[in-house]
Amino acid sequence: MEDGQRETFHFTTPWEDPDGLLPLSEQQLEHFGRWARPSQFMRGEPTMIYLISSLSITQTIITDCSFVSSLVIAAAYERRHGKQLITNIIWPQDSRGQPIYNPAGKYMVKLHVNGIPRKVLVLVDDRLPLAKDGQLMTSHTTHPAELWVSIIEKAYMKLNGGYDFPGSNSGIDMFALTGWIPEQYRSDDKDFEPKRLWERMQSASRYGDCLLTVATGELDELHGQEEEKIGLVKTHAYAVLQVREACGEKLLQLKNPWSKVRWKGAFSVHDQQRWTAALRKALDYDQTSAMQHDNGVFWIDYASLLRYYQGVYLNWNPALFAHSTTRHGQWPKRHPSDTADDTASLGRNPQFALTLTVPPGAPAATWLLLTRHTVFKDQGKDDFLTIHVFKGERGGFRCYYLEEAWKEGVYSNRPHCLVQFDLPPGQHQLTLALAQYTPVPYQVDFTLKVFSMAPLSLRPLPYSMRHLERVAGSWHGPSAGGCANYDTFVDNPRVALVVPEGPPADVQVELHVPAAKAASDRVALPSVGLELLALDSALGTDKLPSKSLAASGAYRRGFCLLEVRGLAAGRYALTASTFEPRQEAGFSVVVGSSVGLTCKLLAPEGHGLERSLVRGAWAAGSTAAGCPNFGNFHNNPQYRLAVSRRTEFLVRLRLSPAERAGGGKRPALGLDLYQRDAPLGPDEARGRSQPLRSANGGVYSYPAGGMLLARAPLEAGVYVLVPSTFEPLAAAYELLWYAESGAVRVDQLR
């Protein structure tokens, strides 16, 4: 069934829009006289269309020059190519598909809104605002009884909240009228290519595949000239009627939607020098006739256009592409603890897998059009969207890091975002990641259209992990330990993961700096990283070195991702860190898994025990004795530990902050605990069979955080603790230990 056949248009009394009369603009209110139907003010019988002509359309006091310019060029297309483009969007229609005047005053206009053609939202009646002198205060044609311009304009103004139209650009308005793909060029863009634009405009004008409009910028501010002197209006849209190259000149014919005020510069109607007889003939231009009446139509050279016009808008016929598809979606709401900056993480954004099969021969053009749905008047002012494209290893899978994108989109708060690229022959797997520069407090719906010369398929890429756990924490005070370059790395917060017995788990861990932090200061986001260890290794043992099972890689601002496939049942620990120590911030660890697992924040090292710190040094020629291989092990510093009662105990040996700050290779360290009352002597220290416990199984090294005698019970008694280096080296160190309050007294023996 045709669109109009679903709607009733015939009534015994004039139909009134149940939504009421449209709000008027300030200028309209200043001159407003009354609302009237066409039969009440038009001379003769009203008609919907008398003659489609771009030259007859006239803008009045509504600030919708971009919309009227779009009507002008759409009418010019119909006239030149004999194809319906604008006249077929109005109902009711006759049996030939031509819109007709409805005495009942009800009309339906098909406009492309929020990505698709919508009709029920644009039912309008034919009541129009008249000035006190009886003049029509809407756009119209020069025919006194023709309605189509006023009716289409009223429908579009209704969708935009009323005649108090804030202004737009003609690419957006043209899409609303025709659904043709909007592309925009700005002459002030750093990568603007004048030659390429001219070629595209010429091609568009020659084959009728594209509708062209242009817009000026702030002329008086940019060039220091008055508008009247050059005959142009600042921040004003113009329809492009022709693009021609003749007699070595590049020229465009434009129309001011006011139907008056013409260009006064090179190749204007009064330019006698440049308009040669040969040029006038080539363009079929009657300069004498054009001088007689200012209808707003003029010729301008391309160089002047680039100087005075800031925006060029091309709307392309989607039928140019052999293949296309459309998807609609909704931006998921971010969790308050998620990173809010898309430059940090795209993981929570809508993403799609695009497969293209380009046949042998030439590359295939592919265009992506993202349309933001608008539900209230000022929506989109602060909502900047784009599309980033990934291929290669990440193509077809969810992507997180913007720097890995094959093609980065440009953020824009316009309703439409267009990304274009060509692909060589072959099969291509791409990921399209929709991006939002900063979150907005309202729901964002969207439509994604893909156009290509190659066969394609498009499918959503949902978050694949079935189970999700979230743990919140913070880096604060001692727990802001920094990366593994610092001994304080072990002080960072850790999260315990328990994978249950059963099949191995695929695990994906995200570390986020909270949204509140990101929204307040994008630059201040710390660089963060994740590391996965076996839990026993993370908590520390005397015999096993800490061994990383997986890491997130290079530290990244505000967000990082760690992925592990086939993680066996067991207990694990995640260390969340900033790159530099003493960077305080809140964070959220989000653990996604293919199986149900549990996770919780671990208590910090030494939790529940009293912390003590002793500083010392290996002095050259005395206490810098090295390991037992050098025969002077007993000359190393020794500490007597008097333990009055059974206690939990752990101790770390590491270089002093000054030594660590000096850089260079760190010496391999050893830490041994003997159960004895007297210090070690020369005979007793020749072998290493005596220690009760040795850090790292007695193997000298310097792991992150220094050497550790892991937390374990220590019975009441007397012990001797010996810190040493592998080779006799002079260096300052510190011993950090934890024990129950009052349970251990420490005295240095040498």
XYZ file of C-alpha atoms in Angstrom:
750
model
C 0.000 0.000 0.000
C 1.275 3.462 -0.887
C 2.171 5.768 2.009
C -0.663 8.192 1.392
C -3.298 5.449 1.130
C -2.904 4.682 4.819
C -3.980 8.189 5.797
C -7.387 9.866 5.643
C -7.339 13.255 3.925
C -11.020 13.993 3.265
C -13.130 15.721 5.914
C -16.403 17.626 5.861
C -14.824 20.490 7.816
C -11.302 21.903 7.545
C -8.823 19.712 9.394
C -6.754 21.176 12.217
C -3.447 19.733 13.342
C -4.041 18.272 16.841
C -0.519 19.436 17.759
C -1.710 23.017 17.377
C -0.232 26.022 15.642
C 3.519 26.278 15.182
C 5.446 28.761 17.344
C 6.456 31.832 15.361
C 9.866 33.462 15.156
C 10.517 36.869 16.718
C 10.409 38.555 13.324
C 7.131 36.879 12.469
C 5.612 37.891 15.804
C 6.660 41.484 15.191
C 4.656 41.635 11.953
C 2.018 38.962 12.678
C -1.538 39.599 11.610
C -3.397 36.274 11.534
C -3.365 32.597 10.589
C -5.208 31.842 7.375
C -5.832 28.985 4.968
C -4.877 29.342 1.281
C -8.485 29.724 0.190
C -8.754 32.722 2.524
C -5.870 34.781 1.119
C -4.750 33.423 -2.253
C -5.912 34.955 -5.496
C -7.686 32.257 -7.451
C -7.988 28.552 -6.800
C -5.054 27.239 -4.719
C -2.892 24.634 -6.422
C -0.198 22.434 -4.942
C 2.202 22.653 -7.888
C 1.882 25.035 -10.803
C 5.383 24.637 -12.208
C 8.495 23.180 -10.539
C 11.209 25.793 -10.963
C 14.275 26.659 -8.938
C 13.950 30.301 -9.998
C 10.497 30.763 -8.489
C 11.322 29.786 -4.892
C 11.707 32.674 -2.443
C 12.763 32.775 1.215
C 11.081 35.339 3.485
C 11.798 36.237 7.111
C 12.320 32.727 8.455
C 16.022 32.037 9.045
C 16.019 28.829 7.005
C 18.200 29.792 4.041
C 19.862 26.380 4.069
C 16.483 24.651 3.844
C 15.204 26.903 1.074
C 18.473 26.461 -0.846
C 17.889 22.727 -0.592
C 14.399 23.156 -2.022
C 15.848 25.250 -4.841
C 18.412 22.686 -5.899
C 15.964 19.782 -5.532
C 13.530 21.616 -7.804
C 16.342 22.281 -10.275
C 17.138 18.565 -10.319
C 13.543 17.639 -11.129
C 13.389 20.236 -13.871
C 16.688 19.211 -15.465
C 16.432 15.420 -15.166
C 12.680 14.897 -15.303
C 12.694 12.673 -12.178
C 10.585 13.243 -9.088
C 12.710 14.080 -6.088
C 10.808 16.692 -4.111
C 7.271 16.619 -5.520
C 6.717 13.008 -4.481
C 7.123 13.658 -0.732
C 3.742 15.420 -0.301
C 0.369 13.690 0.146
C -2.425 13.480 -0.934
C -1.447 12.586 -4.509
C -3.388 11.839 -7.655
C -3.241 8.607 -9.656
C -0.052 9.822 -11.374
C 1.746 10.342 -8.058
C 1.491 14.140 -8.277
C 0.635 16.036 -5.058
C -2.682 17.830 -5.137
C -4.402 20.621 -3.255
C -6.637 19.334 -0.439
C -9.622 21.592 0.404
C -9.783 19.902 3.843
C -6.326 21.312 4.573
C -4.590 18.112 5.716
C -1.200 17.140 4.275
C 1.475 14.559 4.960
C 5.124 15.154 4.110
C 7.759 12.417 3.958
C 10.994 13.632 5.491
C 14.089 11.621 6.327
C 14.370 12.121 10.062
C 16.652 10.261 12.492
C 18.046 8.095 9.745
C 14.856 6.848 8.077
C 11.812 8.314 6.263
C 9.131 9.137 8.800
C 5.659 10.316 7.821
C 3.271 10.248 10.798
C 5.365 12.823 12.606
C 4.914 15.380 9.852
C 1.172 15.712 9.415
C 0.382 19.393 8.984
C -2.623 21.528 8.187
C -2.548 24.430 5.721
C -2.953 27.300 8.185
C -0.149 29.760 7.371
C 0.961 32.988 9.130
C 0.168 36.287 7.420
C 1.583 39.702 8.227
C -0.617 42.627 9.154
C -0.499 43.771 5.541
C -1.698 40.355 4.360
C 1.657 39.170 3.033
C 2.590 35.519 3.538
C 5.328 35.143 6.177
C 6.661 31.793 4.967
C 8.768 30.773 2.018
C 6.771 30.482 -1.177
C 7.007 30.602 -4.963
C 6.411 33.553 -7.206
C 3.117 32.017 -8.391
C 0.393 33.586 -6.221
C -1.612 30.353 -5.724
C 1.158 27.715 -5.459
C 1.450 25.860 -2.138
C 4.153 23.176 -2.225
C 7.040 25.239 -0.824
C 5.003 26.569 2.111
C 3.638 23.118 3.009
C 7.022 21.331 2.922
C 8.580 24.156 4.904
C 5.849 23.973 7.546
C 6.398 20.221 7.958
C 10.147 20.704 8.386
C 9.681 23.588 10.803
C 7.287 21.419 12.830
C 9.949 18.770 13.214
C 12.404 21.453 14.346
C 10.141 22.978 16.961
C 8.501 25.796 15.012
C 9.222 28.712 12.704
C 11.815 30.005 15.172
C 14.351 27.888 13.306
C 17.889 28.181 14.744
C 19.520 27.535 11.370
C 21.206 24.475 9.959
C 23.355 23.595 6.985
C 22.007 22.630 3.611
C 23.636 19.200 3.654
C 21.530 18.302 6.694
C 18.391 19.850 5.239
C 18.898 18.168 1.870
C 19.187 14.790 3.569
C 15.888 15.449 5.352
C 14.202 16.207 2.021
C 15.746 13.500 -0.138
C 17.683 10.972 1.937
C 20.741 11.631 -0.251
C 24.079 11.070 1.508
C 25.503 14.324 2.957
C 29.180 15.163 2.445
C 30.759 18.412 3.593
C 33.926 20.295 2.653
C 35.294 23.321 4.462
C 37.707 25.603 2.644
C 39.510 26.368 5.915
C 40.299 22.710 6.714
C 44.025 21.977 6.777
C 43.646 18.977 4.446
C 41.292 20.715 2.007
C 42.128 19.954 -1.654
C 40.613 22.532 -4.072
C 41.400 20.487 -7.184
C 39.703 17.368 -5.853
C 36.616 19.321 -4.805
C 36.310 20.933 -8.242
C 36.514 17.558 -9.950
C 33.845 16.129 -7.660
C 31.531 19.095 -8.219
C 31.981 18.916 -11.973
C 31.200 15.223 -12.015
C 28.166 15.722 -9.782
C 26.786 18.505 -11.959
C 27.393 16.618 -15.206
C 25.733 13.317 -14.288
C 23.081 14.442 -11.831
C 24.350 12.130 -9.075
C 24.740 14.900 -6.531
C 22.971 18.019 -5.243
C 25.215 20.999 -4.443
C 24.878 23.912 -2.049
C 27.404 26.323 -0.541
C 27.504 28.688 2.442
C 29.459 31.818 3.299
C 31.322 32.385 6.533
C 31.681 35.557 8.632
C 32.597 37.777 5.689
C 33.155 41.058 7.478
C 35.337 39.465 10.150
C 37.399 37.408 7.724
C 37.958 39.944 4.979
C 37.221 43.380 6.408
C 34.723 44.268 3.695
C 31.091 45.257 3.946
C 28.609 42.731 2.627
C 26.992 45.294 0.323
C 30.264 45.928 -1.501
C 30.692 42.321 -2.578
C 27.011 41.419 -2.858
C 27.191 38.414 -0.544
C 25.412 37.717 2.738
C 27.438 36.358 5.644
C 26.630 32.909 7.086
C 24.142 32.395 4.286
C 23.374 29.332 2.116
C 23.165 29.374 -1.681
C 22.015 26.751 -4.172
C 24.497 25.681 -6.868
C 22.623 25.488 -10.172
C 25.552 24.806 -12.508
C 29.262 23.919 -12.354
C 30.994 24.680 -15.646
C 34.477 24.987 -17.080
C 34.648 27.029 -20.290
C 37.227 29.183 -22.071
C 39.758 28.292 -19.362
C 37.510 29.576 -16.563
C 36.033 27.613 -13.648
C 32.588 29.038 -12.905
C 29.555 28.225 -10.777
C 26.014 29.529 -11.087
C 24.454 30.182 -7.683
C 21.055 31.262 -6.426
C 20.424 33.336 -3.313
C 17.245 31.898 -1.712
C 16.082 35.478 -1.100
C 15.642 35.733 -4.898
C 17.619 38.980 -4.733
C 21.109 40.299 -3.760
C 23.749 39.078 -6.195
C 27.529 38.774 -6.242
C 29.308 41.943 -7.382
C 32.824 40.631 -7.951
C 34.504 38.768 -10.822
C 32.051 37.393 -13.416
C 29.111 39.155 -11.801
C 26.291 40.383 -13.992
C 27.938 43.824 -14.270
C 31.428 42.501 -15.112
C 31.898 43.626 -18.725
C 35.601 42.797 -18.906
C 35.584 39.058 -18.103
C 32.345 38.134 -19.876
C 33.673 37.667 -23.385
C 31.386 36.790 -26.263
C 32.889 33.304 -26.433
C 32.282 32.688 -22.728
C 28.696 33.954 -22.854
C 28.042 31.641 -25.799
C 29.650 28.635 -24.108
C 27.455 29.094 -21.053
C 24.362 30.245 -22.959
C 24.321 33.339 -20.754
C 22.278 36.396 -21.684
C 24.077 39.030 -19.666
C 21.921 41.911 -20.923
C 18.714 40.170 -19.891
C 20.187 39.235 -16.518
C 20.914 42.918 -15.807
C 17.230 43.801 -16.081
C 16.069 41.993 -12.937
C 17.799 40.866 -9.747
C 16.430 37.375 -9.110
C 19.359 36.313 -6.879
C 20.966 34.178 -9.617
C 24.601 34.902 -10.527
C 27.863 33.416 -11.774
C 31.005 33.354 -9.617
C 34.494 32.050 -10.340
C 35.862 29.140 -8.313
C 38.722 31.178 -6.803
C 36.248 33.745 -5.401
C 34.012 30.960 -4.139
C 36.896 29.476 -2.168
C 37.751 32.877 -0.770
C 34.293 33.909 0.401
C 32.447 30.635 0.887
C 33.367 28.466 3.828
C 31.199 25.381 3.404
C 30.487 23.232 0.348
C 27.747 20.608 0.733
C 27.328 17.652 -1.586
C 24.410 15.239 -1.224
C 24.974 12.034 -3.180
C 22.360 9.736 -4.634
C 22.498 6.499 -2.584
C 21.495 4.586 -5.724
C 25.089 5.089 -6.918
C 26.084 2.214 -4.634
C 25.232 -1.332 -5.633
C 25.050 -2.557 -2.030
C 23.826 -1.002 1.209
C 22.508 -1.934 4.618
C 21.105 -0.143 7.666
C 21.266 -0.782 11.406
C 19.578 1.128 14.222
C 20.851 1.186 17.775
C 21.086 2.904 21.115
C 24.180 4.082 22.922
C 24.524 1.996 26.092
C 24.619 3.966 29.297
C 28.051 4.009 30.858
C 28.582 2.664 34.341
C 29.586 5.553 36.659
C 32.954 3.915 37.288
C 33.794 3.382 33.605
C 36.334 5.522 31.792
C 34.352 8.287 30.073
C 36.958 9.222 27.492
C 36.713 7.487 24.106
C 40.351 8.286 23.427
C 41.135 6.014 26.382
C 38.672 3.189 25.666
C 36.132 2.329 22.972
C 35.152 -0.901 24.679
C 31.709 0.183 25.870
C 30.736 1.779 22.548
C 28.447 0.277 19.907
C 30.545 -1.741 17.467
C 29.770 -3.614 14.264
C 31.577 -6.226 12.177
C 31.605 -5.322 8.485
C 32.586 -7.938 5.896
C 33.252 -6.779 2.332
C 34.067 -8.987 -0.653
C 35.679 -6.811 -3.330
C 35.787 -8.573 -6.736
C 38.927 -8.505 -8.905
C 39.515 -5.295 -10.773
C 39.204 -1.836 -9.303
C 39.005 -0.897 -5.615
C 35.522 -0.581 -4.113
C 34.321 2.690 -2.624
C 32.690 2.264 0.788
C 30.868 4.970 2.731
C 29.690 4.864 6.342
C 26.950 7.263 7.446
C 26.202 7.649 11.152
C 23.041 9.627 11.978
C 22.300 10.758 15.521
C 18.613 10.706 16.367
C 17.277 14.009 17.666
C 14.315 14.173 20.032
C 14.559 17.721 21.405
C 15.549 21.078 19.997
C 19.023 21.622 21.452
C 20.124 17.992 21.386
C 23.503 17.421 19.799
C 25.095 20.741 20.720
C 27.490 18.967 23.078
C 27.269 15.523 21.517
C 30.232 14.872 19.201
C 30.125 11.538 17.371
C 32.202 9.711 14.793
C 33.128 6.260 13.457
C 36.556 4.663 13.828
C 37.456 1.797 11.485
C 39.704 -1.141 12.429
C 41.080 -3.890 10.215
C 43.850 -6.470 10.366
C 44.012 -8.609 13.506
C 41.294 -6.597 15.244
C 38.967 -6.524 12.248
C 35.720 -8.327 13.035
C 36.375 -8.268 16.806
C 35.567 -5.722 19.494
C 38.210 -3.005 19.640
C 39.328 -0.910 22.577
C 42.316 1.264 21.696
C 41.839 4.218 19.379
C 45.505 4.289 18.389
C 45.065 0.878 16.735
C 42.425 2.232 14.328
C 43.110 1.912 10.604
C 41.010 5.003 9.921
C 40.124 7.532 12.614
C 36.906 9.461 12.154
C 36.533 13.182 12.864
C 34.270 14.076 15.792
C 31.331 16.300 14.871
C 28.186 17.540 16.605
C 26.320 17.605 13.302
C 23.486 15.066 12.964
C 25.402 13.143 10.297
C 28.949 11.810 10.250
C 30.387 10.427 6.999
C 33.493 8.219 6.717
C 34.749 7.208 3.261
C 37.416 4.783 2.081
C 38.359 2.467 -0.803
C 39.303 -1.185 -0.427
C 41.352 -3.270 -2.889
C 40.097 -6.574 -4.300
C 39.773 -9.365 -1.741
C 37.821 -10.109 1.421
C 38.019 -7.605 4.223
C 36.986 -7.942 7.874
C 36.481 -4.563 9.521
C 35.266 -3.348 12.880
C 33.258 -0.129 12.991
C 33.506 1.467 16.428
C 31.074 4.304 17.022
C 32.586 6.946 19.250
C 31.368 9.763 21.481
C 33.867 12.448 22.468
C 32.355 12.915 25.927
C 29.272 11.300 27.502
C 26.000 13.231 27.527
C 23.321 12.948 30.235
C 20.592 11.801 27.862
C 19.932 8.746 25.733
C 21.522 8.725 22.271
C 19.886 6.648 19.521
C 21.503 6.294 16.120
C 21.251 4.857 12.631
C 24.272 3.406 10.837
C 24.142 3.050 7.049
C 26.818 1.357 4.959
C 27.059 1.947 1.208
C 29.523 0.075 -0.988
C 30.236 -1.022 -4.532
C 31.117 -4.466 -3.112
C 28.861 -7.121 -1.537
C 28.744 -6.638 2.210
C 27.356 -7.916 5.485
C 27.029 -6.002 8.739
C 26.354 -7.427 12.188
C 26.505 -6.026 15.725
C 29.460 -6.966 17.915
C 27.990 -7.473 21.381
C 30.114 -7.810 24.494
C 30.907 -11.535 24.356
C 31.672 -12.415 27.970
C 28.774 -14.177 29.712
C 29.770 -13.305 33.282
C 30.754 -9.899 34.585
C 32.240 -8.887 37.920
C 33.206 -5.385 39.022
C 35.552 -4.352 41.830
C 36.175 -0.750 42.865
C 39.350 0.502 44.507
C 41.742 3.429 44.650
C 45.371 4.392 44.617
C 45.849 6.420 47.768
C 48.850 7.124 49.960
C 51.124 4.048 50.208
C 48.957 2.058 47.759
C 49.851 4.437 44.885
C 52.955 2.375 44.189
C 53.593 2.994 40.500
C 54.825 0.496 37.891
C 57.259 -2.419 38.340
C 60.206 -0.040 37.865
C 59.579 0.997 41.462
C 59.946 -1.185 44.560
C 56.661 0.256 45.765
C 54.913 -1.645 42.935
C 54.068 -4.361 45.470
C 52.058 -1.819 47.461
C 49.525 -1.377 44.648
C 45.967 -2.668 45.094
C 45.400 -6.287 44.062
C 42.271 -8.180 43.113
C 41.921 -11.932 43.758
C 40.367 -14.062 40.989
C 39.173 -17.605 41.630
C 38.497 -19.750 38.561
C 36.379 -22.773 39.566
C 37.073 -26.370 38.616
C 35.872 -27.171 35.122
C 36.720 -25.965 31.644
C 39.410 -23.276 31.263
C 38.139 -19.711 31.291
C 38.506 -16.966 28.715
C 39.004 -13.837 30.772
C 38.931 -10.190 29.776
C 39.888 -7.616 32.395
C 39.376 -3.875 31.999
C 40.892 -1.244 34.264
C 38.991 2.054 34.212
C 39.610 5.434 35.768
C 36.121 6.548 36.857
C 33.896 8.694 34.664
C 33.868 11.556 37.167
C 37.630 11.819 36.982
C 37.639 11.665 33.214
C 34.903 14.252 32.781
C 36.627 16.788 35.003
C 40.049 16.706 33.387
C 40.926 14.613 30.352
C 44.621 15.488 30.573
C 44.978 14.450 34.242
C 44.083 10.804 33.655
C 46.960 8.636 34.891
C 48.515 5.976 32.698
C 47.523 2.591 34.064
C 48.401 -1.107 33.689
C 47.354 -4.593 34.800
C 49.385 -7.682 35.633
C 48.105 -11.203 36.335
C 49.958 -13.538 38.744
C 49.208 -16.834 40.417
C 47.799 -15.834 43.803
C 50.443 -17.663 45.854
C 53.128 -15.988 43.793
C 51.479 -12.603 44.193
C 51.194 -12.990 47.962
C 54.797 -14.199 48.014
C 56.632 -17.376 48.965
C 60.209 -17.982 49.996
C 60.783 -20.477 47.179
C 58.934 -19.159 44.126
C 59.754 -15.969 42.231
C 56.832 -13.741 41.233
C 56.017 -14.755 37.666
C 53.719 -12.720 35.465
C 51.145 -14.828 33.600
C 49.818 -11.942 31.510
C 49.962 -8.159 31.362
C 48.106 -5.347 29.641
C 51.225 -4.160 27.831
C 52.294 -0.536 27.597
C 50.704 1.740 30.172
C 47.779 3.689 28.726
C 45.987 6.836 29.811
C 42.818 6.141 31.795
C 42.180 2.583 30.610
C 43.866 -0.721 29.833
C 42.805 -4.203 28.828
C 44.194 -7.626 29.746
C 43.015 -10.713 27.854
C 43.753 -14.360 28.717
C 42.473 -17.391 26.834
C 42.205 -20.796 28.522
C 42.960 -19.827 32.125
C 42.984 -23.015 34.198
C 41.123 -23.465 37.468
C 42.992 -21.849 40.337
C 43.569 -18.706 42.354
C 45.034 -15.626 40.723
C 45.796 -12.029 41.564
C 45.551 -8.898 39.442
C 47.774 -5.932 40.265
C 46.369 -2.560 39.186
C 48.955 0.189 38.965
C 49.676 3.648 37.657
C 52.907 4.236 35.767
C 54.258 6.774 38.243
C 54.012 6.346 42.026
C 52.005 8.751 44.176
C 49.361 9.261 41.463
C 46.120 9.114 43.418
C 42.822 8.192 41.744
C 39.880 5.867 42.006
C 39.585 2.912 39.655
C 37.290 0.090 38.648
C 38.363 -3.394 37.613
C 35.797 -5.084 35.362
C 36.302 -8.828 34.921
C 34.445 -10.554 32.098
C 34.648 -14.321 31.830
C 33.263 -17.246 29.871
C 32.634 -19.044 33.183
C 31.393 -17.801 36.529
C 34.282 -16.728 38.731
C 34.655 -14.751 41.922
C 36.813 -11.727 42.512
C 37.449 -9.425 45.442
C 39.878 -6.745 46.511
C 42.778 -8.209 48.478
C 43.961 -6.713 51.719
C 47.299 -4.897 51.356
C 50.576 -6.567 52.248
C 51.066 -6.626 56.002
C 47.381 -6.051 56.700
C 46.713 -6.242 60.459
C 50.398 -6.100 61.393
C 52.607 -3.285 62.635
C 55.010 -1.819 60.064
C 58.661 -1.078 60.910
C 61.454 0.321 58.780
C 65.213 0.036 59.340
C 67.767 1.695 57.050
C 71.326 0.535 56.615
C 74.216 0.217 54.181
C 76.774 -2.198 52.838
C 80.004 -0.277 53.378
C 83.009 -0.792 51.110
C 85.851 -2.619 52.867
C 83.687 -3.804 55.750
C 80.026 -4.818 55.480
C 79.919 -4.986 51.656
C 80.863 -8.670 51.897
C 78.824 -10.283 49.125
C 77.496 -13.839 49.026
C 79.199 -16.884 50.672
C 81.245 -17.485 47.499
C 83.545 -14.644 48.542
C 84.304 -16.141 52.008
C 83.275 -13.059 54.024
C 79.523 -13.589 54.283
C 79.636 -13.115 58.067
C 80.796 -9.512 57.579
C 77.437 -8.514 56.070
C 75.072 -6.494 58.288
C 73.293 -8.696 60.862
C 70.164 -8.022 62.908
C 69.043 -9.796 66.067
C 65.289 -10.434 66.257
C 63.942 -11.194 69.727
C 60.452 -12.663 69.277
C 58.513 -12.663 72.553
C 55.496 -14.619 71.278
C 54.305 -16.397 68.182
C 53.535 -13.822 65.474
C 52.834 -13.410 61.784
C 55.972 -11.956 60.199
C 57.198 -10.806 56.799
C 60.164 -8.723 55.719
C 61.316 -7.034 52.486
C 64.842 -6.009 51.527
C 65.272 -3.321 48.877
C 67.620 -0.523 47.937
C 67.106 2.853 49.559
C 65.013 5.446 47.673
C 68.166 7.402 46.847
C 69.853 4.315 45.367
C 66.717 3.438 43.390
C 66.431 6.980 42.046
C 70.003 6.817 40.777
C 69.050 4.397 38.029
C 71.406 1.829 36.627
C 71.361 -1.931 37.066
C 70.209 -3.055 40.473
C 72.365 -5.588 42.335
C 71.092 -9.088 43.023
C 70.113 -9.346 46.696
C 69.791 -12.115 49.232
C 67.948 -12.287 52.561
C 68.449 -15.091 55.079
C 66.898 -15.787 58.481
C 68.787 -17.933 61.004
C 67.390 -19.304 64.279
C 70.217 -18.496 66.726
C 71.113 -16.117 69.515
C 74.688 -15.195 68.530
C 75.863 -13.473 65.321
C 77.300 -15.505 62.475
C 81.050 -16.103 62.600
C 83.613 -16.955 59.904
C 83.281 -20.713 60.300
C 79.499 -20.728 60.460
C 79.077 -18.531 57.401
C 81.149 -20.577 54.939
C 78.125 -22.667 53.871
C 74.470 -21.839 53.479
C 72.907 -24.898 55.051
C 72.081 -23.132 58.264
C 69.306 -20.616 57.288
C 65.839 -21.295 58.621
C 64.402 -19.416 55.666
C 65.863 -17.757 52.566
C 64.153 -15.337 50.202
C 63.581 -16.630 46.671
C 64.806 -20.103 47.616
C 68.288 -18.729 48.233
C 68.689 -17.496 44.644
C 70.022 -13.960 44.460
C 67.910 -11.585 42.356
C 66.093 -8.261 42.458
C 62.386 -8.790 41.706
C 59.849 -5.977 41.732
C 59.563 -4.792 45.319
C 62.869 -6.295 46.379
C 63.568 -9.608 48.111
C 60.771 -11.012 50.267
C 60.571 -13.358 53.196
C 56.874 -14.062 52.763
C 54.294 -13.744 55.475
C 54.390 -16.779 57.768
C 54.177 -17.600 61.501
C 57.368 -17.057 63.502
C 57.646 -18.871 66.824
C 58.919 -17.204 69.995
C 62.722 -17.233 70.132
C 65.822 -15.431 68.908
C 66.762 -15.063 65.246
C 69.458 -13.423 63.121
C 68.568 -11.721 59.835
C 71.326 -11.199 57.215
C 70.811 -8.953 54.142
C 73.471 -9.332 51.445
C 74.393 -8.628 47.824
C 75.641 -11.290 45.408
C 78.874 -9.402 44.741
C 80.592 -7.207 47.356
C 79.017 -3.855 46.490
C 78.602 -0.705 48.532
C 74.968 0.445 48.626
C 72.303 1.772 50.956
C 69.270 -0.401 51.695
C 66.142 -0.556 53.791
C 64.462 -3.430 55.629
C 60.694 -3.206 55.852
C 58.977 -5.715 58.124
C 55.568 -6.407 59.507
C 54.755 -8.176 62.793
C 52.168 -8.085 65.541
C 52.528 -5.081 67.794
C 55.220 -5.562 70.473
C 56.043 -9.100 69.388
C 59.478 -8.415 67.834
C 62.422 -6.353 69.064
C 65.191 -5.637 66.551
C 68.846 -4.824 67.351
C 71.663 -4.449 64.837
C 74.602 -6.748 65.621
C 77.005 -5.369 62.996
